[in-house]
Short mmCIF file of C-alpha atoms in Angstrom, two decimals:
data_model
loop_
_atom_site.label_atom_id
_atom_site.label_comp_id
_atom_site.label_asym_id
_atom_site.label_seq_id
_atom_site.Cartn_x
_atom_site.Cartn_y
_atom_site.Cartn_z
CA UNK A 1 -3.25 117.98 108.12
CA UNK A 2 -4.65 115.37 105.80
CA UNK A 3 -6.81 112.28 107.21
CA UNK A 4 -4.12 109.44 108.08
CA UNK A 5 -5.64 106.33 105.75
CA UNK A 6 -4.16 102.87 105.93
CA UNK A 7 -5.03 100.69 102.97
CA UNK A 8 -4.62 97.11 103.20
CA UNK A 9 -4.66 94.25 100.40
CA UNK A 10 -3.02 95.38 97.19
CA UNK A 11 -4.70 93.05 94.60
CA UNK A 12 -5.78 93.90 91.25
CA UNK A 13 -8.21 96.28 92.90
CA UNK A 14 -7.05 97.00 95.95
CA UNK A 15 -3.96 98.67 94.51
CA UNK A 16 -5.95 100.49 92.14
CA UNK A 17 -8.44 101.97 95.42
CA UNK A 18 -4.76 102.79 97.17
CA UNK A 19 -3.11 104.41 94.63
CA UNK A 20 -6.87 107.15 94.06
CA UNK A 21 -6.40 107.70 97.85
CA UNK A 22 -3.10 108.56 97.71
CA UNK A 23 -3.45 110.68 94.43
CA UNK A 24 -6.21 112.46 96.11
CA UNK A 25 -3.95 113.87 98.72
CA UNK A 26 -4.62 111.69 101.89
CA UNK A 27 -1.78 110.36 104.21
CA UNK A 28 -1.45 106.95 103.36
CA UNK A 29 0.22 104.13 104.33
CA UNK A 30 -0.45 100.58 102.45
CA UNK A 31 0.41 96.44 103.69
CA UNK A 32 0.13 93.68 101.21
CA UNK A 33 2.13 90.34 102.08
CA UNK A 34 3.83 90.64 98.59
CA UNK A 35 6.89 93.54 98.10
CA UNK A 36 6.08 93.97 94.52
CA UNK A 37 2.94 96.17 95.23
CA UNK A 38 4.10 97.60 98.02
CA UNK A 39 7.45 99.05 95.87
CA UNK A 40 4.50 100.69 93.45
CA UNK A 41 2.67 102.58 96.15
CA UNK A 42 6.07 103.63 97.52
CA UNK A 43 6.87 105.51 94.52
CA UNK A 44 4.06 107.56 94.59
CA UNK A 45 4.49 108.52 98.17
CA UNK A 46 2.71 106.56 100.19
CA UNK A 47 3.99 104.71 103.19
CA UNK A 48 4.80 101.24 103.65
CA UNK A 49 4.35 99.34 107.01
CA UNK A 50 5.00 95.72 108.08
CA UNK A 51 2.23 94.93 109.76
CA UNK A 52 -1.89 95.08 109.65
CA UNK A 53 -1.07 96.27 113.24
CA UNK A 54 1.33 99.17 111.96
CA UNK A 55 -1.88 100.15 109.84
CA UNK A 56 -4.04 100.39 112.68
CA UNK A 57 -1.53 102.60 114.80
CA UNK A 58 -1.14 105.06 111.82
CA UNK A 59 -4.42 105.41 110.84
CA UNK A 60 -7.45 107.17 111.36
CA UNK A 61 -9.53 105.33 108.50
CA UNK A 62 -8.46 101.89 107.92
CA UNK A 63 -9.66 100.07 104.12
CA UNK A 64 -8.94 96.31 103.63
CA UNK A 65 -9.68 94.73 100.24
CA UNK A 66 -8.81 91.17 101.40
CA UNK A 67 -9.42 87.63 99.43
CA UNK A 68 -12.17 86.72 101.92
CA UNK A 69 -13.94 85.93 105.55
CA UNK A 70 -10.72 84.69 106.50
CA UNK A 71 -8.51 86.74 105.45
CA UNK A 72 -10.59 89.91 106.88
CA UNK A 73 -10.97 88.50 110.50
CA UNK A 74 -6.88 87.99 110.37
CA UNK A 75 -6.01 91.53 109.08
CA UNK A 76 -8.50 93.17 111.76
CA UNK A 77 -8.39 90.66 114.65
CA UNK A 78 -5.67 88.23 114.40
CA UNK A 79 -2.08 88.31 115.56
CA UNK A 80 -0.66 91.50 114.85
CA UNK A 81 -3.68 92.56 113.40
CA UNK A 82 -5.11 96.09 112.97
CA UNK A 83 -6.95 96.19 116.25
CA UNK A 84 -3.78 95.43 117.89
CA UNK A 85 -2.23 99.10 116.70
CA UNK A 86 -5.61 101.48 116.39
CA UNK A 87 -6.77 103.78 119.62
CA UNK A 88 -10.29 105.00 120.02
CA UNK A 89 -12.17 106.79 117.29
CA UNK A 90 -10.22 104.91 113.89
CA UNK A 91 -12.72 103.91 111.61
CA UNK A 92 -12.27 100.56 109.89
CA UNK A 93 -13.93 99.90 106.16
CA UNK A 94 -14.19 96.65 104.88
CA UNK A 95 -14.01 96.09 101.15
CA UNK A 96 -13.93 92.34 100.39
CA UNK A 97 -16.66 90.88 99.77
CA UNK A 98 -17.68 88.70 103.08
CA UNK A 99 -21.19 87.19 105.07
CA UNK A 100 -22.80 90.08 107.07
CA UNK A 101 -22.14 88.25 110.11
CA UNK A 102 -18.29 88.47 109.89
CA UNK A 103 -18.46 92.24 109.87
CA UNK A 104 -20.77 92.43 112.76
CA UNK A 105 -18.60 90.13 114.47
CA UNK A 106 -15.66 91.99 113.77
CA UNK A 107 -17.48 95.00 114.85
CA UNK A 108 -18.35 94.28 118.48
CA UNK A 109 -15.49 92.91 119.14
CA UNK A 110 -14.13 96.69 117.78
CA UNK A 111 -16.32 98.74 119.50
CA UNK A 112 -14.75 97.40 122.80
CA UNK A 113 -11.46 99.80 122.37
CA UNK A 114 -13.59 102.13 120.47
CA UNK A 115 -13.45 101.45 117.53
CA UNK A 116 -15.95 101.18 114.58
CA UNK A 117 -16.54 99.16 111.76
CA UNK A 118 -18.47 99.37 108.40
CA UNK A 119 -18.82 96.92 105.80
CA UNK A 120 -18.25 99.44 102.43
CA UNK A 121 -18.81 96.71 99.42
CA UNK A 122 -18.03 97.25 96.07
CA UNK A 123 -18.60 96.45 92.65
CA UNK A 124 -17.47 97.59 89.44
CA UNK A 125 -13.89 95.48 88.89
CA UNK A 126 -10.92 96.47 88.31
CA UNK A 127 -11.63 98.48 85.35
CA UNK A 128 -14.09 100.42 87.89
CA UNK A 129 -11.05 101.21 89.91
CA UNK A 130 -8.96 102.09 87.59
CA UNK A 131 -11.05 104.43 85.97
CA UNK A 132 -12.55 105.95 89.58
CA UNK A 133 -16.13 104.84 88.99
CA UNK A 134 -16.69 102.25 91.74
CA UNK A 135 -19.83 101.78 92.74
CA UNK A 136 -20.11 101.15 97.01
CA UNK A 137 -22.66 99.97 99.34
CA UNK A 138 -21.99 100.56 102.62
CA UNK A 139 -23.70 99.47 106.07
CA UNK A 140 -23.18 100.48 109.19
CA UNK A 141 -23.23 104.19 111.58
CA UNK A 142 -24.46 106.98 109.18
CA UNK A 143 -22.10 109.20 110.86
CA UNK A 144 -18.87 106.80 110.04
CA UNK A 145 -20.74 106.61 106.61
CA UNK A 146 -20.24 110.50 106.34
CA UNK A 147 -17.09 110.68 108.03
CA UNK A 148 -15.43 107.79 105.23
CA UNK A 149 -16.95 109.26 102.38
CA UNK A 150 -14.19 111.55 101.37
CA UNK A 151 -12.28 108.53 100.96
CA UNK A 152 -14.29 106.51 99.14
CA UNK A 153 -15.14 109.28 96.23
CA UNK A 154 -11.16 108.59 95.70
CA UNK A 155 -12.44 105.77 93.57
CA UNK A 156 -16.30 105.55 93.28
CA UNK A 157 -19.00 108.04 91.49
CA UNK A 158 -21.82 106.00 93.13
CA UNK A 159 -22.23 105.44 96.97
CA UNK A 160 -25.17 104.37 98.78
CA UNK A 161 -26.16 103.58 102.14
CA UNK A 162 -27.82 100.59 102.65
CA UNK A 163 -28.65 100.65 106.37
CA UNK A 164 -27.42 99.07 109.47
CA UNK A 165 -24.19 97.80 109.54
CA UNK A 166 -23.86 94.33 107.31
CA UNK A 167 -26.41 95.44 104.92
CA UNK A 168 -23.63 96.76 102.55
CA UNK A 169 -22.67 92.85 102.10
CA UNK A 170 -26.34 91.83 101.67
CA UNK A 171 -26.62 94.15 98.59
CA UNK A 172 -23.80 93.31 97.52
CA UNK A 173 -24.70 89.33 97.79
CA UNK A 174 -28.02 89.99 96.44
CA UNK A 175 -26.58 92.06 93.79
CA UNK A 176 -23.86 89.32 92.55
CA UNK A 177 -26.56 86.58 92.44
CA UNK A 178 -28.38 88.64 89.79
CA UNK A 179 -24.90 89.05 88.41
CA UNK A 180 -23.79 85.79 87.45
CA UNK A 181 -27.35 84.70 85.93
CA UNK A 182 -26.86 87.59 83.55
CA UNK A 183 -23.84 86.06 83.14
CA UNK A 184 -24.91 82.64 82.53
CA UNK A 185 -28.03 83.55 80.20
CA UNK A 186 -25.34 85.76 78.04
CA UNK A 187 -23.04 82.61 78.05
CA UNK A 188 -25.49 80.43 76.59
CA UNK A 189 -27.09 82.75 74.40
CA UNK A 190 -23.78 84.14 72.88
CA UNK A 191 -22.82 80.51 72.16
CA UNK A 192 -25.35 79.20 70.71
CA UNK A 193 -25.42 82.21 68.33
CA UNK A 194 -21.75 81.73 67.78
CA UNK A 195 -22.51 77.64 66.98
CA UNK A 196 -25.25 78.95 64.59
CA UNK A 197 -23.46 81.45 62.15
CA UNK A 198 -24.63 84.57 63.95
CA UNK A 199 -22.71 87.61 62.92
CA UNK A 200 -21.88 88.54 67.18
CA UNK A 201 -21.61 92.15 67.08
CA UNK A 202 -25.12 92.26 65.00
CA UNK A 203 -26.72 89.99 67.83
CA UNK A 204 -25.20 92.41 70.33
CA UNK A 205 -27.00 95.56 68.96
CA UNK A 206 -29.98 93.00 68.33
CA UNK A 207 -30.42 92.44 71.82
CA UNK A 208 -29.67 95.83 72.91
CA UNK A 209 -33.29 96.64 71.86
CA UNK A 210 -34.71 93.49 72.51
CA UNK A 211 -36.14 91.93 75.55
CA UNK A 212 -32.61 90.25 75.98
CA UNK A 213 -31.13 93.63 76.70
CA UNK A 214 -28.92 93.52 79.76
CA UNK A 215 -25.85 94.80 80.71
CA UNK A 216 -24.13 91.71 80.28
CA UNK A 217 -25.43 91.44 76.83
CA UNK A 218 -24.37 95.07 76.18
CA UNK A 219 -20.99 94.53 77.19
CA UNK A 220 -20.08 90.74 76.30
CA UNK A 221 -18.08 91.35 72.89
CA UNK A 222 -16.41 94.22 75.11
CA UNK A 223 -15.49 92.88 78.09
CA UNK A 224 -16.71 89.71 79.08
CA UNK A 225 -16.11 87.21 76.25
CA UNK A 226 -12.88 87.43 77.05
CA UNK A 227 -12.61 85.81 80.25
CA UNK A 228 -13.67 82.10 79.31
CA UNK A 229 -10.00 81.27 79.46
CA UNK A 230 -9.56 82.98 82.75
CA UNK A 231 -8.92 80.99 85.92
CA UNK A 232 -12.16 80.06 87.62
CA UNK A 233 -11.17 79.77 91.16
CA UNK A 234 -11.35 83.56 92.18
CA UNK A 235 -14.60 83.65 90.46
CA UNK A 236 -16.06 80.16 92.56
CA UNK A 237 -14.38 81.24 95.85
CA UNK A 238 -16.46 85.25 95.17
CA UNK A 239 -19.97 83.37 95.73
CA UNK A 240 -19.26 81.39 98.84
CA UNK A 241 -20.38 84.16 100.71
CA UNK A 242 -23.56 84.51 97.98
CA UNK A 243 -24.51 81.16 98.66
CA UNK A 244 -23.49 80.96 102.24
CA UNK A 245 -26.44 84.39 103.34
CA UNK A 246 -28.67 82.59 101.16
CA UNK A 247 -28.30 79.35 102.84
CA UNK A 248 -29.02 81.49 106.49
CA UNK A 249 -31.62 83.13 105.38
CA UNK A 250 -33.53 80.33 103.92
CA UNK A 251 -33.69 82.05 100.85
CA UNK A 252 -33.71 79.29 98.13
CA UNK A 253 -31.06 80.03 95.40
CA UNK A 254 -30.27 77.35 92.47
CA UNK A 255 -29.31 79.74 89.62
CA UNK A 256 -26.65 81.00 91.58
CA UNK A 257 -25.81 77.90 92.70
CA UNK A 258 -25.96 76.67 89.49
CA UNK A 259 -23.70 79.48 87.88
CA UNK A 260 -20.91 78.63 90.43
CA UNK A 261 -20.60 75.39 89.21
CA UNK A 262 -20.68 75.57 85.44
CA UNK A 263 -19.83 79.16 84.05
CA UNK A 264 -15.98 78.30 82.78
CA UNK A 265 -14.17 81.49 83.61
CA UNK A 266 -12.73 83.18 86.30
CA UNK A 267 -12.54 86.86 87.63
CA UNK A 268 -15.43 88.74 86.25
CA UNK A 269 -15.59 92.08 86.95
CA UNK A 270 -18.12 92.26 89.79
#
């Protein structure tokens, strides 16, 4: 019989992540607030429930790719949540991006019915998930590590451990904040090459073997330029957590600070 997976949050990744699993052959069943998604899934075979707690009672490996904090504490331990529904031994994996703290939170509160949780970040956008090349960083039990793994090579071509459990989030943090100052040093550069007269696409290869190089700059005509006219909320509300580790920590960070406030667009591929 095939692992029982429950898969909850069906956003532009999160449906993507979903529909690998069920393609690879696992038993899933998916939740999203929204029917549209849900309908999709559906027609590929995968269950539908109507509740995070009807998740948890199906499932032996539970994946959430939620908005944020928030949204992850409800889905696990809110009202009808997934703790509500799952017995001893399910596995929970958190996607979203979220503070450390919330998943070890979340996690002792878990581990009182048995339960485990491991915070299994992510990064490579949507176009990652479509194409199955996800990269994860996960914290947390090495044995839950193992025993997830199947799951997550649904999507991802890279996974890594990072270490104890919240230290998938930290990476990921850390690895956002160097991110979006690539992003912000291709922003400015691009444009003021645009202002100038610079042909773009020769610039591109120019920097490509040029101390500039980055993959930002290898990929901007491709993929990011686009997004200047996206909606910049998703992209501001994605570094709260950044900004909020680095704020604990005491780790001073005012380019990423600075990037949250003034790059234009919204939803870049993380």
């Amino acid at each position: 019989m095939s692992t029982r997976v429950g898969f909850i949050g069906l956003g532009a990744m999160g449906k993507n992540i979903a529909t690998n699993i069920q393609v690879a052959g696992f038993d899933l069943m998916v939740y999203d607030l929204r029917q549209g998604p849900l309908d999709d899934l559906a027609k590929l075979g995968a269950k539908v429930a109507r509740s995070n707690r009807e998740i948890g009672e199906h499932s032996e490996i539970v994946a959430l790719a939620v908005p944020d904090d928030r949204a992850v504490d409800a889905a696990i331990a809110g009202e009808d949540g997934v703790l509500e529904g799952a017995k001893p031994g399910t596995l929970i994996a958190i996607h979203s991006t979220i503070h450390p703290n919330t998943a070890k939170r979340l996690a002792e509160r878990a581990s009182a019915q048995g339960v485990t949780v491991i915070d299994a970040q992510m990064s490579g956008g949507q176009t990652g998930a479509e194409a199955r090349t996800l990269c994860f960083m996960v914290g947390g039990d090495r044995a839950a590590f193992e025993r997830c793994r199947p799951v997550l090579e649904a999507s991802g071509t890279n996974i890594f451990h990072m270490g104890a459990l919240g230290m998938g989030a930290a990476a990921k943090a850390s690895q956002q904040a160097i991110t979006v100052i690539n992003v912000m040093a291709a922003l400015e550069g691009f444009r003021m090459a645009e202002k100038a007269g610079v042909d773009l696409d020769s610039f591109q290869e120019l920097l490509g073997v040029s101390a500039g190089k980055s993959y930002m700059t290898d990929n901007w005509m491709q993929r990011y330029r686009r997004m200047e006219t996206e909606d910049p909320r998703p992209f501001y509300r994605g570094l709260r957590a950044v900004l909020s580790l680095g704020f604990d920590l005491d780790v001073p960070m005012p380019a990423t600070a600075l990037a949250q406030q003034t790059i234009p667009w919204g939803l870049m591929e993380e």
